[in-house]
Tab-separated table of C-alpha atoms and ligand atoms in Angstrom:
chain	number	residue	atom	x	y	z
A	117	MET	CA	-0.111	0.221	0.308
A	118	ILE	CA	1.263	3.397	-0.536
A	119	SER	CA	0.620	6.916	0.425
A	120	VAL	CA	-1.703	9.144	-0.920
A	121	GLU	CA	1.674	11.476	-1.768
A	122	GLU	CA	3.220	8.804	-3.552
A	123	ALA	CA	-0.096	7.839	-5.285
A	124	ILE	CA	-0.173	11.944	-6.837
A	125	GLU	CA	3.439	11.903	-7.774
A	126	THR	CA	2.635	8.229	-9.684
A	127	ILE	CA	-0.083	9.483	-11.477
A	128	LYS	CA	1.571	12.610	-12.838
A	129	LYS	CA	4.850	10.594	-14.377
A	130	ASN	CA	2.783	8.052	-15.558
A	131	SER	CA	0.150	10.460	-16.911
A	132	ILE	CA	0.803	11.597	-20.847
A	133	SER	CA	0.720	14.730	-22.379
A	134	ASN	CA	0.618	13.729	-25.745
A	135	GLU	CA	-1.070	17.050	-26.968
A	136	ILE	CA	-2.392	15.781	-30.219
A	137	ASN	CA	-3.513	18.981	-31.750
A	138	ILE	CA	-6.414	18.903	-33.750
A	139	GLU	CA	-8.759	21.315	-36.034
A	140	LYS	CA	-11.543	23.097	-34.753
A	141	LYS	CA	-14.161	25.234	-35.423
A	142	LEU	CA	-14.413	27.703	-33.007
A	143	GLU	CA	-17.962	28.127	-32.257
A	144	LYS	CA	-17.359	24.086	-31.716
A	145	ALA	CA	-13.914	24.353	-29.239
A	146	ASP	CA	-15.170	26.252	-25.793
A	147	GLY	CA	-12.996	24.726	-23.552
A	148	TYR	CA	-10.833	24.003	-25.508
A	149	LEU	CA	-7.166	24.672	-25.113
A	150	LEU	CA	-5.189	26.619	-27.873
A	151	ALA	CA	-2.521	24.946	-29.502
A	152	GLU	CA	-0.213	27.104	-30.902
A	153	ASP	CA	0.290	30.744	-30.116
A	154	ILE	CA	-2.271	33.011	-32.279
A	155	TYR	CA	-0.527	36.245	-34.634
A	156	ALA	CA	-3.286	39.062	-35.758
A	157	PRO	CA	-3.710	38.973	-39.129
A	158	ILE	CA	-4.910	42.064	-39.314
A	159	ASN	CA	-5.035	45.137	-37.364
A	160	LEU	CA	-7.833	46.245	-35.831
A	161	PRO	CA	-9.741	47.917	-36.086
A	162	PRO	CA	-8.516	48.062	-39.752
A	163	PHE	CA	-9.399	51.990	-40.193
A	164	ARG	CA	-9.842	54.380	-38.909
A	165	GLN	CA	-13.577	53.843	-37.106
A	166	SER	CA	-15.809	56.663	-35.399
A	167	ALA	CA	-16.541	55.679	-31.496
A	168	MET	CA	-19.534	58.105	-31.585
A	169	ASP	CA	-22.664	58.893	-33.307
A	170	GLY	CA	-21.392	62.758	-33.866
A	171	TYR	CA	-19.658	65.498	-36.855
A	172	GLY	CA	-15.918	64.681	-37.998
A	173	ILE	CA	-14.259	68.115	-38.319
A	174	HIS	CA	-11.606	69.615	-40.307
A	175	ILE	CA	-10.467	72.030	-37.753
A	176	HIS	CA	-10.384	75.551	-38.289
A	177	LYS	CA	-10.795	78.438	-35.714
A	178	GLU	CA	-14.216	79.094	-35.497
A	179	LYS	CA	-16.641	76.942	-34.165
A	180	GLU	CA	-19.418	76.687	-37.158
A	181	TYR	CA	-18.741	73.924	-39.738
A	182	THR	CA	-20.563	73.311	-43.287
A	183	ILE	CA	-21.690	69.871	-43.584
A	184	ILE	CA	-20.970	67.989	-46.378
A	185	GLY	CA	-22.600	64.641	-46.671
A	186	GLU	CA	-22.627	61.395	-44.012
A	187	ILE	CA	-20.581	58.739	-43.444
A	188	LYS	CA	-22.326	55.347	-41.746
A	189	ALA	CA	-20.861	52.104	-40.958
A	190	GLY	CA	-20.123	49.919	-43.508
A	191	ASP	CA	-19.858	53.236	-46.404
A	192	LYS	CA	-17.272	52.961	-48.765
A	193	HIS	CA	-16.690	56.892	-48.949
A	194	ASN	CA	-14.503	58.692	-50.857
A	195	TYR	CA	-14.921	62.054	-49.129
A	196	GLN	CA	-11.996	64.793	-48.609
A	197	LEU	CA	-12.656	67.451	-46.146
A	198	LYS	CA	-11.415	71.382	-46.184
A	199	LYS	CA	-10.649	73.250	-43.425
A	200	GLY	CA	-14.049	74.390	-42.005
A	201	GLU	CA	-15.761	71.172	-42.827
A	202	ALA	CA	-18.124	68.688	-41.148
A	203	ILE	CA	-19.321	65.383	-42.146
A	204	LYS	CA	-21.812	63.757	-39.959
A	205	ILE	CA	-20.430	60.302	-38.757
A	206	LEU	CA	-21.872	57.275	-37.388
A	207	THR	CA	-20.723	54.560	-35.006
A	208	GLY	CA	-18.059	51.886	-36.580
A	209	ALA	CA	-18.218	54.639	-40.045
A	210	PRO	CA	-14.851	54.716	-41.882
A	211	VAL	CA	-13.085	58.293	-40.697
A	212	PRO	CA	-11.831	59.900	-43.636
A	213	GLU	CA	-8.048	61.198	-43.519
A	214	ASP	CA	-8.581	64.659	-42.803
A	215	VAL	CA	-11.230	64.581	-40.161
A	216	ASP	CA	-9.374	65.665	-37.053
A	217	THR	CA	-11.579	64.840	-34.828
A	218	VAL	CA	-15.685	63.624	-34.323
A	219	ILE	CA	-17.343	65.435	-31.816
A	220	MET	CA	-20.148	63.453	-30.343
A	221	GLN	CA	-23.483	64.688	-31.675
A	222	GLU	CA	-25.007	65.672	-28.254
A	223	ASN	CA	-22.347	68.428	-28.026
A	224	THR	CA	-22.967	69.719	-31.193
A	225	MET	CA	-26.280	72.553	-32.784
A	226	VAL	CA	-27.293	71.817	-36.021
A	227	THR	CA	-28.958	73.462	-38.511
A	228	ASN	CA	-30.023	72.312	-42.256
A	229	THR	CA	-26.434	72.720	-43.628
A	230	THR	CA	-23.982	73.566	-40.785
A	231	VAL	CA	-23.137	72.373	-37.426
A	232	GLU	CA	-21.874	74.379	-34.359
A	233	ILE	CA	-19.812	73.121	-31.774
A	234	LYS	CA	-20.227	72.857	-28.004
A	235	GLU	CA	-17.500	71.669	-26.540
A	236	THR	CA	-14.052	72.229	-26.706
A	237	ILE	CA	-12.300	70.804	-29.274
A	238	ILE	CA	-9.334	68.246	-28.678
A	239	PRO	CA	-8.037	66.695	-31.797
A	240	ASN	CA	-8.525	62.785	-32.176
A	241	LYS	CA	-11.196	62.219	-30.087
A	242	ASN	CA	-13.666	59.585	-30.654
A	243	ILE	CA	-11.649	57.898	-33.639
A	244	ARG	CA	-9.944	55.006	-33.094
A	245	PRO	CA	-6.745	54.863	-34.882
A	246	ILE	CA	-5.775	51.686	-37.207
A	247	GLY	CA	-4.390	48.694	-34.978
A	248	GLU	CA	-5.476	50.535	-31.717
A	249	GLN	CA	-6.495	47.030	-30.219
A	250	ILE	CA	-3.992	45.035	-31.885
A	251	LYS	CA	-1.908	45.859	-34.716
A	252	VAL	CA	-1.089	43.000	-37.632
A	253	GLY	CA	1.549	40.616	-36.795
A	254	GLU	CA	1.037	41.071	-32.836
A	255	ILE	CA	0.630	38.319	-30.772
A	256	ALA	CA	-3.473	38.099	-30.117
A	257	LEU	CA	-3.560	34.966	-27.717
A	258	LYS	CA	-0.942	32.611	-26.437
A	259	LYS	CA	-0.882	28.559	-26.711
A	260	ASN	CA	-2.857	27.074	-23.842
A	261	THR	CA	-5.517	30.413	-23.573
A	262	LYS	CA	-8.936	28.444	-22.630
A	263	ILE	CA	-11.324	29.224	-25.582
A	264	ASN	CA	-14.493	31.109	-23.953
A	265	PRO	CA	-17.061	33.185	-25.097
A	266	ALA	CA	-14.600	36.202	-25.046
A	267	VAL	CA	-11.534	34.276	-26.487
A	268	VAL	CA	-14.650	33.102	-29.490
A	269	GLY	CA	-15.484	37.098	-30.307
A	270	PHE	CA	-11.996	38.704	-30.699
A	271	LEU	CA	-10.951	35.747	-32.730
A	272	TYR	CA	-14.001	36.086	-34.777
A	273	SER	CA	-12.950	39.664	-34.743
A	274	LEU	CA	-10.056	38.958	-36.736
A	275	GLY	CA	-11.108	36.594	-38.848
A	276	ILE	CA	-10.094	33.308	-37.443
A	277	ASP	CA	-12.889	30.786	-37.546
A	278	THR	CA	-11.372	27.878	-37.308
A	279	VAL	CA	-8.048	27.001	-34.606
A	280	LYS	CA	-5.728	24.146	-33.620
A	281	VAL	CA	-6.785	22.511	-30.335
A	282	ILE	CA	-5.009	20.512	-28.094
A	283	LYS	CA	-7.594	16.963	-28.147
A	284	LYS	CA	-9.200	16.445	-25.435
A	285	PRO	CA	-9.069	12.629	-23.607
A	286	SER	CA	-11.700	10.360	-24.637
A	287	ILE	CA	-13.226	8.585	-21.334
A	288	GLY	CA	-14.738	5.277	-20.750
A	289	ILE	CA	-16.463	4.749	-17.634
A	290	ILE	CA	-17.646	1.253	-16.623
A	291	SER	CA	-19.781	0.719	-13.749
A	292	THR	CA	-20.168	-2.457	-12.010
A	293	GLY	CA	-22.951	-4.240	-9.778
A	294	ASN	CA	-25.499	-6.506	-9.671
A	295	GLU	CA	-27.301	-4.638	-7.223
A	296	LEU	CA	-27.909	-1.303	-9.670
A	297	ILE	CA	-30.294	-0.224	-11.864
A	298	ALA	CA	-31.149	2.751	-13.628
A	299	PRO	CA	-33.570	5.379	-12.328
A	300	GLY	CA	-37.032	5.096	-13.868
A	301	LEU	CA	-36.912	1.235	-13.019
A	302	PRO	CA	-38.937	0.331	-9.731
A	303	LEU	CA	-36.517	-0.862	-7.186
A	304	SER	CA	-36.487	-4.488	-5.863
A	305	TYR	CA	-35.363	-5.796	-2.740
A	306	GLY	CA	-31.409	-5.500	-2.919
A	307	GLU	CA	-31.176	-2.677	-5.276
A	308	ILE	CA	-30.075	0.648	-5.540
A	309	TYR	CA	-29.919	2.775	-8.648
A	310	GLU	CA	-27.136	3.640	-10.274
A	311	SER	CA	-25.410	6.662	-9.762
A	312	ASN	CA	-21.554	6.875	-9.654
A	313	SER	CA	-21.550	6.249	-13.968
A	314	LYS	CA	-23.833	9.922	-14.362
A	315	MET	CA	-21.593	11.513	-11.434
A	316	LEU	CA	-18.470	10.787	-12.992
A	317	LEU	CA	-20.040	11.797	-16.436
A	318	SER	CA	-20.999	15.489	-14.829
A	319	ALA	CA	-18.074	15.767	-13.478
A	320	LEU	CA	-16.170	15.395	-17.000
A	321	TYR	CA	-18.942	17.661	-18.378
A	322	ASN	CA	-17.798	20.011	-15.358
A	323	LEU	CA	-14.230	20.408	-17.419
A	324	LYS	CA	-15.886	19.971	-20.791
A	325	ILE	CA	-14.682	16.827	-21.688
A	326	TYR	CA	-17.064	15.620	-23.873
A	327	ASP	CA	-16.272	12.342	-25.356
A	328	VAL	CA	-17.311	9.839	-22.792
A	329	THR	CA	-18.711	6.717	-22.758
A	330	ILE	CA	-20.654	4.977	-20.297
A	331	TYR	CA	-20.630	0.922	-19.761
A	332	LYS	CA	-22.605	-1.209	-17.727
A	333	ILE	CA	-21.720	-4.277	-16.405
A	334	LYS	CA	-22.530	-7.151	-13.527
A	335	ASP	CA	-20.106	-8.781	-11.473
A	336	ASN	CA	-19.003	-11.268	-13.674
A	337	TYR	CA	-15.504	-12.146	-14.483
A	338	GLU	CA	-16.342	-12.613	-18.312
A	339	ASP	CA	-18.084	-9.235	-18.975
A	340	THR	CA	-15.927	-7.414	-16.747
A	341	VAL	CA	-12.219	-8.776	-18.862
A	342	SER	CA	-14.408	-7.750	-22.352
A	343	THR	CA	-15.410	-5.109	-21.106
A	344	ILE	CA	-12.502	-3.364	-19.609
A	345	ALA	CA	-10.622	-4.657	-22.829
A	346	ASN	CA	-12.399	-2.708	-25.518
A	347	ALA	CA	-12.651	0.334	-23.005
A	348	ILE	CA	-8.737	0.235	-23.113
A	349	LYS	CA	-8.825	0.295	-26.992
A	350	GLU	CA	-11.341	2.464	-27.231
A	351	HIS	CA	-10.744	5.486	-24.966
A	352	ASP	CA	-7.361	7.435	-23.161
A	353	ILE	CA	-8.596	6.838	-19.579
A	354	VAL	CA	-10.864	3.989	-18.397
A	355	LEU	CA	-12.630	5.054	-14.986
A	356	ILE	CA	-13.670	1.995	-13.693
A	357	SER	CA	-16.426	2.167	-10.851
A	358	GLY	CA	-16.481	-0.415	-7.880
A	359	GLY	CA	-15.675	-4.063	-8.058
A	360	ILE	CA	-11.852	-3.207	-7.150
A	361	SER	CA	-11.923	-4.202	-3.469
A	362	VAL	CA	-11.288	-7.907	-2.379
A	363	GLY	CA	-14.822	-9.356	-2.102
A	364	LYS	CA	-15.995	-12.391	-3.728
A	365	TYR	CA	-17.359	-10.955	-6.637
A	366	ASP	CA	-15.074	-8.125	-6.913
A	367	PHE	CA	-13.645	-9.113	-10.534
A	368	VAL	CA	-11.792	-5.981	-11.521
A	369	TYR	CA	-8.706	-6.232	-10.233
A	370	ARG	CA	-8.416	-9.712	-11.383
A	371	ALA	CA	-9.832	-8.438	-14.914
A	372	LEU	CA	-6.937	-5.752	-14.798
A	373	GLN	CA	-4.327	-8.413	-13.887
A	374	ASP	CA	-5.568	-11.083	-16.778
A	375	LEU	CA	-5.372	-8.351	-19.607
A	376	GLU	CA	-1.877	-7.577	-18.539
A	377	VAL	CA	-2.678	-4.057	-17.303
A	378	ASN	CA	0.479	-2.818	-16.070
A	379	GLU	CA	-0.299	-2.312	-12.087
A	380	LEU	CA	1.333	1.404	-11.128
A	381	PHE	CA	-0.197	1.363	-7.685
A	382	TYR	CA	-3.313	-0.216	-6.233
A	383	LYS	CA	-4.274	0.463	-2.746
A	384	VAL	CA	-3.753	3.575	-1.048
A	385	ASN	CA	-3.437	4.137	2.431
A	386	GLN	CA	-6.390	6.814	2.893
A	387	LYS	CA	-9.695	6.877	3.767
A	388	PRO	CA	-11.871	6.757	1.863
A	389	GLY	CA	-11.122	4.984	-1.165
A	390	LYS	CA	-8.411	2.945	-0.455
A	391	PRO	CA	-8.656	-0.036	-2.886
A	392	LEU	CA	-7.929	2.782	-5.193
A	393	PHE	CA	-6.138	1.306	-8.654
A	394	TYR	CA	-4.175	3.037	-11.479
A	395	GLY	CA	-2.430	1.415	-13.947
A	396	LYS	CA	-1.666	1.653	-17.797
A	397	LYS	CA	-1.793	-0.462	-20.956
A	398	ASN	CA	-0.127	0.571	-23.861
A	399	GLU	CA	-1.343	4.473	-23.794
A	400	THR	CA	-4.669	3.978	-21.794
A	401	GLN	CA	-4.632	4.857	-18.579
A	402	ILE	CA	-6.867	2.755	-16.295
A	403	PHE	CA	-8.447	4.132	-12.575
A	404	GLY	CA	-9.933	1.119	-10.514
A	405	LEU	CA	-12.267	3.540	-8.286
A	406	PRO	CA	-13.778	2.480	-5.349
A	407	GLY	CA	-17.680	1.373	-5.820
A	408	ASN	CA	-18.780	3.702	-2.584
A	409	PRO	CA	-20.030	6.972	-3.957
A	410	ALA	CA	-18.827	9.303	-1.935
A	411	ALA	CA	-15.125	8.054	-2.295
A	412	ALA	CA	-15.546	7.939	-6.478
A	413	LEU	CA	-16.040	11.581	-6.266
A	414	ILE	CA	-12.985	11.950	-3.739
A	415	CYS	CA	-10.548	10.264	-5.997
A	416	PHE	CA	-12.169	11.502	-8.931
A	417	TYR	CA	-10.799	15.163	-7.863
A	418	SER	CA	-7.756	13.943	-6.168
A	419	TYR	CA	-6.535	11.748	-8.713
A	420	VAL	CA	-8.326	11.236	-12.195
A	421	TYR	CA	-7.991	15.207	-12.333
A	422	ILE	CA	-4.536	14.759	-12.414
A	423	SER	CA	-4.312	12.695	-15.193
A	424	LEU	CA	-6.765	14.887	-17.205
A	425	GLN	CA	-5.085	18.490	-16.468
A	426	SER	CA	-1.549	16.225	-17.869
A	427	PHE	CA	-3.459	15.426	-21.083
A	428	PHE	CA	-3.917	18.809	-21.831
A	429	GLY	CA	-0.322	19.800	-20.952
A	430	LYS	CA	-0.965	21.729	-17.918
A	431	SER	CA	1.707	22.080	-15.788
A	432	GLU	CA	-0.160	22.545	-12.439
A	433	THR	CA	-2.232	19.521	-12.881
A	434	GLU	CA	-3.593	19.067	-8.851
A	435	LEU	CA	-6.698	21.154	-7.150
A	436	LYS	CA	-5.437	24.044	-5.800
A	437	ARG	CA	-4.981	23.889	-2.123
A	438	VAL	CA	-5.053	26.826	0.602
A	439	GLN	CA	-4.744	26.841	4.570
A	440	ALA	CA	-7.707	27.508	6.673
A	441	ILE	CA	-8.919	27.800	9.920
A	442	ALA	CA	-10.852	24.524	10.918
A	443	LEU	CA	-14.354	25.549	12.812
A	444	ASP	CA	-14.751	22.158	13.419
A	445	SER	CA	-12.533	19.669	15.254
A	446	TYR	CA	-12.308	15.647	13.716
A	447	LYS	CA	-10.189	12.960	15.140
A	448	GLU	CA	-9.180	9.769	13.200
A	449	LYS	CA	-8.272	6.826	14.529
A	450	ARG	CA	-5.836	5.107	12.757
A	451	GLU	CA	-2.637	5.918	10.701
A	452	ARG	CA	-3.350	7.091	7.227
A	453	SER	CA	-4.818	10.103	4.884
A	454	VAL	CA	-8.130	11.554	4.853
A	455	PHE	CA	-9.831	13.464	2.846
A	456	LEU	CA	-12.975	14.804	4.674
A	457	LYS	CA	-15.838	16.887	2.820
A	458	ALA	CA	-15.931	20.534	3.775
A	459	PHE	CA	-17.461	23.964	3.547
A	460	TYR	CA	-14.749	26.475	2.822
A	461	GLU	CA	-15.253	30.123	2.847
A	462	SER	CA	-13.025	33.826	3.852
A	463	GLY	CA	-10.412	31.439	5.207
A	464	ASN	CA	-12.067	29.399	6.884
A	465	VAL	CA	-13.413	25.550	6.912
A	466	ARG	CA	-15.976	23.864	8.039
A	467	VAL	CA	-15.665	19.576	8.749
A	468	LEU	CA	-19.321	18.466	6.977
A	469	GLU	CA	-21.353	16.014	9.085
A	470	SER	CA	-21.576	12.589	7.220
A	471	GLN	CA	-18.370	11.930	6.190
A	472	ASN	CA	-19.016	8.170	5.456
A	473	SER	CA	-17.607	7.361	2.037
A	474	SER	CA	-21.426	6.053	0.550
A	475	MET	CA	-22.729	9.698	1.391
A	476	LEU	CA	-23.438	11.994	-1.407
A	477	GLN	CA	-25.614	14.130	-0.086
A	478	SER	CA	-23.234	15.853	2.116
A	479	PHE	CA	-20.821	16.201	-0.429
A	480	THR	CA	-23.794	18.306	-2.119
A	481	THR	CA	-22.902	21.004	0.396
A	482	SER	CA	-19.235	21.215	-0.012
A	483	ASN	CA	-17.010	22.706	-2.377
A	484	ALA	CA	-14.002	21.699	-0.528
A	485	LEU	CA	-11.856	18.776	0.819
A	486	ILE	CA	-9.904	18.833	4.097
A	487	TYR	CA	-6.536	16.753	3.253
A	488	LEU	CA	-4.934	15.591	6.762
A	489	PRO	CA	-1.933	14.147	6.362
A	490	SER	CA	-1.270	10.409	7.233
A	491	ASN	CA	1.253	11.390	10.138
A	492	ARG	CA	-2.204	13.633	11.983
A	493	ASN	CA	-4.482	11.710	13.021
A	494	GLU	CA	-6.627	15.130	14.710
A	495	ILE	CA	-8.293	18.858	14.008
A	496	LYS	CA	-8.766	20.773	16.889
A	497	ILE	CA	-10.954	23.997	16.339
A	498	ASN	CA	-8.826	26.890	15.026
A	499	ASP	CA	-6.006	24.747	14.044
A	500	THR	CA	-4.826	25.727	10.208
A	501	VAL	CA	-5.730	22.945	7.809
A	502	THR	CA	-5.423	21.889	4.040
A	503	VAL	CA	-8.105	22.586	2.069
A	504	ILE	CA	-8.644	21.226	-2.094
A	505	LEU	CA	-10.916	23.732	-3.410
A	506	LEU	CA	-13.388	21.589	-5.646
A	507	PRO	CA	-13.637	23.185	-8.690
A	508	PHE	CA	-17.623	23.261	-9.073
B	65	AMP	P1	-18.099	-2.163	-4.545
B	65	AMP	O1	-17.166	-1.072	-4.675
B	65	AMP	O2	-18.064	-2.963	-5.948
B	65	AMP	O3	-17.654	-3.125	-3.354
B	65	AMP	O4	-19.302	-0.810	-3.655
B	65	AMP	C1	-19.043	-0.298	-2.886
B	65	AMP	C2	-20.656	0.063	-2.486
B	65	AMP	O5	-20.757	1.203	-3.496
B	65	AMP	C3	-21.669	-0.764	-2.628
B	65	AMP	O6	-22.434	-0.879	-1.410
B	65	AMP	C4	-22.162	-0.691	-3.906
B	65	AMP	O7	-23.770	-0.947	-3.716
B	65	AMP	C5	-22.149	1.007	-4.137
B	65	AMP	N1	-21.914	1.353	-5.383
B	65	AMP	C6	-21.342	0.580	-6.305
B	65	AMP	N2	-20.694	0.891	-7.557
B	65	AMP	C7	-22.201	1.975	-7.599
B	65	AMP	C8	-22.494	2.446	-8.096
B	65	AMP	N3	-22.137	2.767	-10.046
B	65	AMP	N4	-23.549	3.854	-8.213
B	65	AMP	C9	-24.065	3.839	-7.102
B	65	AMP	N5	-23.397	3.238	-5.792
B	65	AMP	C10	-22.614	2.332	-6.275
B	66	MG	MG1	-19.361	-4.124	-6.309
């Protein structure tokens, strides 16, 4: 049995940052990371652009100017202004070379043919110069930038609609257990509703990983072997829920051995989630997660998360840890590391009730985990503890 720290190091070492690049239409690329730096192919704005509805003027000494025409957004004008001339100009319109400044409409008095300026005239007001936002050839966005609505908007404004992104991992989730049935069916005696597969799916969606396939099997050796073998072929990462302990009907470990999965660790000195398995076959990483739902979710965020972040080529792969003041006490009997469902707020952290690994209700009000290393078996009120911030 290895320690939590060794388990984390092992995953970091063995996680693949294969950084496969794929082309994506921008509008379908939300949540992906850019696979390369992007340089501006054009100036933004590409022409001198009016930032206001108003009057462009070629400055002279008087306050009154002669209006010679109008330019609206999208017009391809060929106006030239002499001193003392003005042109009505609308927001987004191209501003002629010899317009010195644009006076906002609200600060003018207009007659049929003239406009009187009611403010101090300052050159270059309300005109966005060429390349004000970014100039052609300048770096627009760096590699690894996460694509979000602002990124999509910015790149489209540069005329870019397709980008190279880092491929997201394909994930297979295998749920094991004779007792598990799908919601919608009535529960017979001894049955429970299957929740881990959708919980893990949701955790992946939450990280914007959408290429996920769920397989459900009974506690049966043949099905366990064939389903795991197939999932290893199909996916970058396989998450197996349940069946990894030492019970008579836990077939996952035996199946993994018979499939010659390279065992990197099995069993971690922790609570919950002691029977955690991590291994590799070819380039596929395999996690055997505990069946108890809260333990499965804790292992997802403490271990699987690292492997997912590595896949994207991130250097920071663990969830953020902070120090916080405990508002509750806790005592652990044995010498092992403990993850506690917790609620963190403004530097303080509460230990939630119902720490049992089967119980998810307390997880629904949790936003963090307290981590107690194996050499620390007690929290007293006002102690400083390590808190892992959950990403949801
Ligand atoms: P196991 O790790 O297979 O021994 O399962 C441990 C506990 O978690 C048992 O009480 C199972 O019924 C429960 N469990 C296992 N898999 C799931 C699942 N997919 N959804 C909900 N509960 C599960
Ligand atoms: Mg089971």
